[in-house]
Amino acid sequence: FERAVALESTDAAAAEAAYRQAIALAPDFEGAYLNLGAMLCEAERFTELAALCDEALQLCPASSLIHFNRGVALDHLERLPEAITSYEKSLALDATLADAHYNLGRLQEQLGDKRGALRHFSAYRRLQR
């Protein structure tokens, strides 16, 4: 894991391989999933990110951030009902995730749920203070 972190800024492919090795050695290591997920998101590899999150949630079901990352991936893949469910799960585990409130509000607004959108945008604003 530490090798992967050190490699992120100089060799993304080696960092990815090292994160995958860390996961293979410690399949319930949330940090490796989160860091690898951030790399996949930055590279716009959303299908891979969704699959990684699905794998991670088998062993780390109480990770609000992995649920959030899954929501981000599904949002970009335009699988909106699943993205909403993932954001809701992330907030059920940690109601202080401002970005989850914002993203959920945006999706609810997009789907015509103005009341739900307002509730999450208000929570987002409160958490930004």
Tab-separated table of C-alpha atoms in Angstrom, residues 63-118:
chain	number	residue	atom	x	y	z
A	63	SER	CA	-17.750	1.842	4.223
A	64	SER	CA	-19.665	5.020	3.496
A	65	LEU	CA	-16.920	6.174	1.125
A	66	ILE	CA	-16.974	3.014	-0.972
A	67	HIS	CA	-20.766	3.356	-1.307
A	68	PHE	CA	-20.180	6.991	-2.301
A	69	ASN	CA	-17.551	6.014	-4.898
A	70	ARG	CA	-19.955	3.423	-6.288
A	71	GLY	CA	-22.555	6.169	-6.602
A	72	VAL	CA	-20.088	8.357	-8.500
A	73	ALA	CA	-19.280	5.522	-10.909
A	74	LEU	CA	-22.937	4.659	-11.503
A	75	ASP	CA	-23.822	8.336	-11.895
A	76	HIS	CA	-21.231	8.688	-14.673
A	77	LEU	CA	-22.483	5.466	-16.256
A	78	GLU	CA	-26.003	6.992	-16.221
A	79	ARG	CA	-27.344	4.202	-14.034
A	80	LEU	CA	-29.180	6.797	-11.986
A	81	PRO	CA	-31.504	4.670	-9.804
A	82	GLU	CA	-28.514	2.576	-8.696
A	83	ALA	CA	-26.431	5.713	-8.132
A	84	ILE	CA	-29.185	7.150	-5.936
A	85	THR	CA	-29.292	3.947	-3.894
A	86	SER	CA	-25.513	4.046	-3.417
A	87	TYR	CA	-25.552	7.685	-2.319
A	88	GLU	CA	-28.413	6.935	0.080
A	89	LYS	CA	-26.442	4.024	1.568
A	90	SER	CA	-23.387	6.210	1.985
A	91	LEU	CA	-25.475	8.802	3.822
A	92	ALA	CA	-27.141	6.169	5.990
A	93	LEU	CA	-23.638	5.262	7.178
A	94	ASP	CA	-22.358	8.857	7.426
A	95	ALA	CA	-24.851	11.691	7.132
A	96	THR	CA	-21.999	14.234	7.097
A	97	LEU	CA	-20.781	13.353	3.591
A	98	ALA	CA	-21.501	16.706	1.979
A	99	ASP	CA	-20.645	15.572	-1.538
A	100	ALA	CA	-23.081	12.670	-1.264
A	101	HIS	CA	-25.833	15.131	-0.316
A	102	TYR	CA	-24.917	17.363	-3.247
A	103	ASN	CA	-24.784	14.517	-5.783
A	104	LEU	CA	-28.006	13.003	-4.494
A	105	GLY	CA	-29.713	16.393	-4.624
A	106	ARG	CA	-28.539	16.891	-8.202
A	107	LEU	CA	-29.866	13.491	-9.277
A	108	GLN	CA	-33.183	13.986	-7.525
A	109	GLU	CA	-33.558	17.375	-9.169
A	110	GLN	CA	-32.748	15.806	-12.538
A	111	LEU	CA	-35.446	13.168	-11.954
A	112	GLY	CA	-38.031	15.763	-10.919
A	113	ASP	CA	-38.012	15.217	-7.136
A	114	LYS	CA	-37.731	18.877	-6.183
A	115	ARG	CA	-38.517	18.303	-2.493
A	116	GLY	CA	-35.868	15.580	-2.179
A	117	ALA	CA	-33.373	17.722	-4.059
A	118	LEU	CA	-34.001	20.706	-1.779
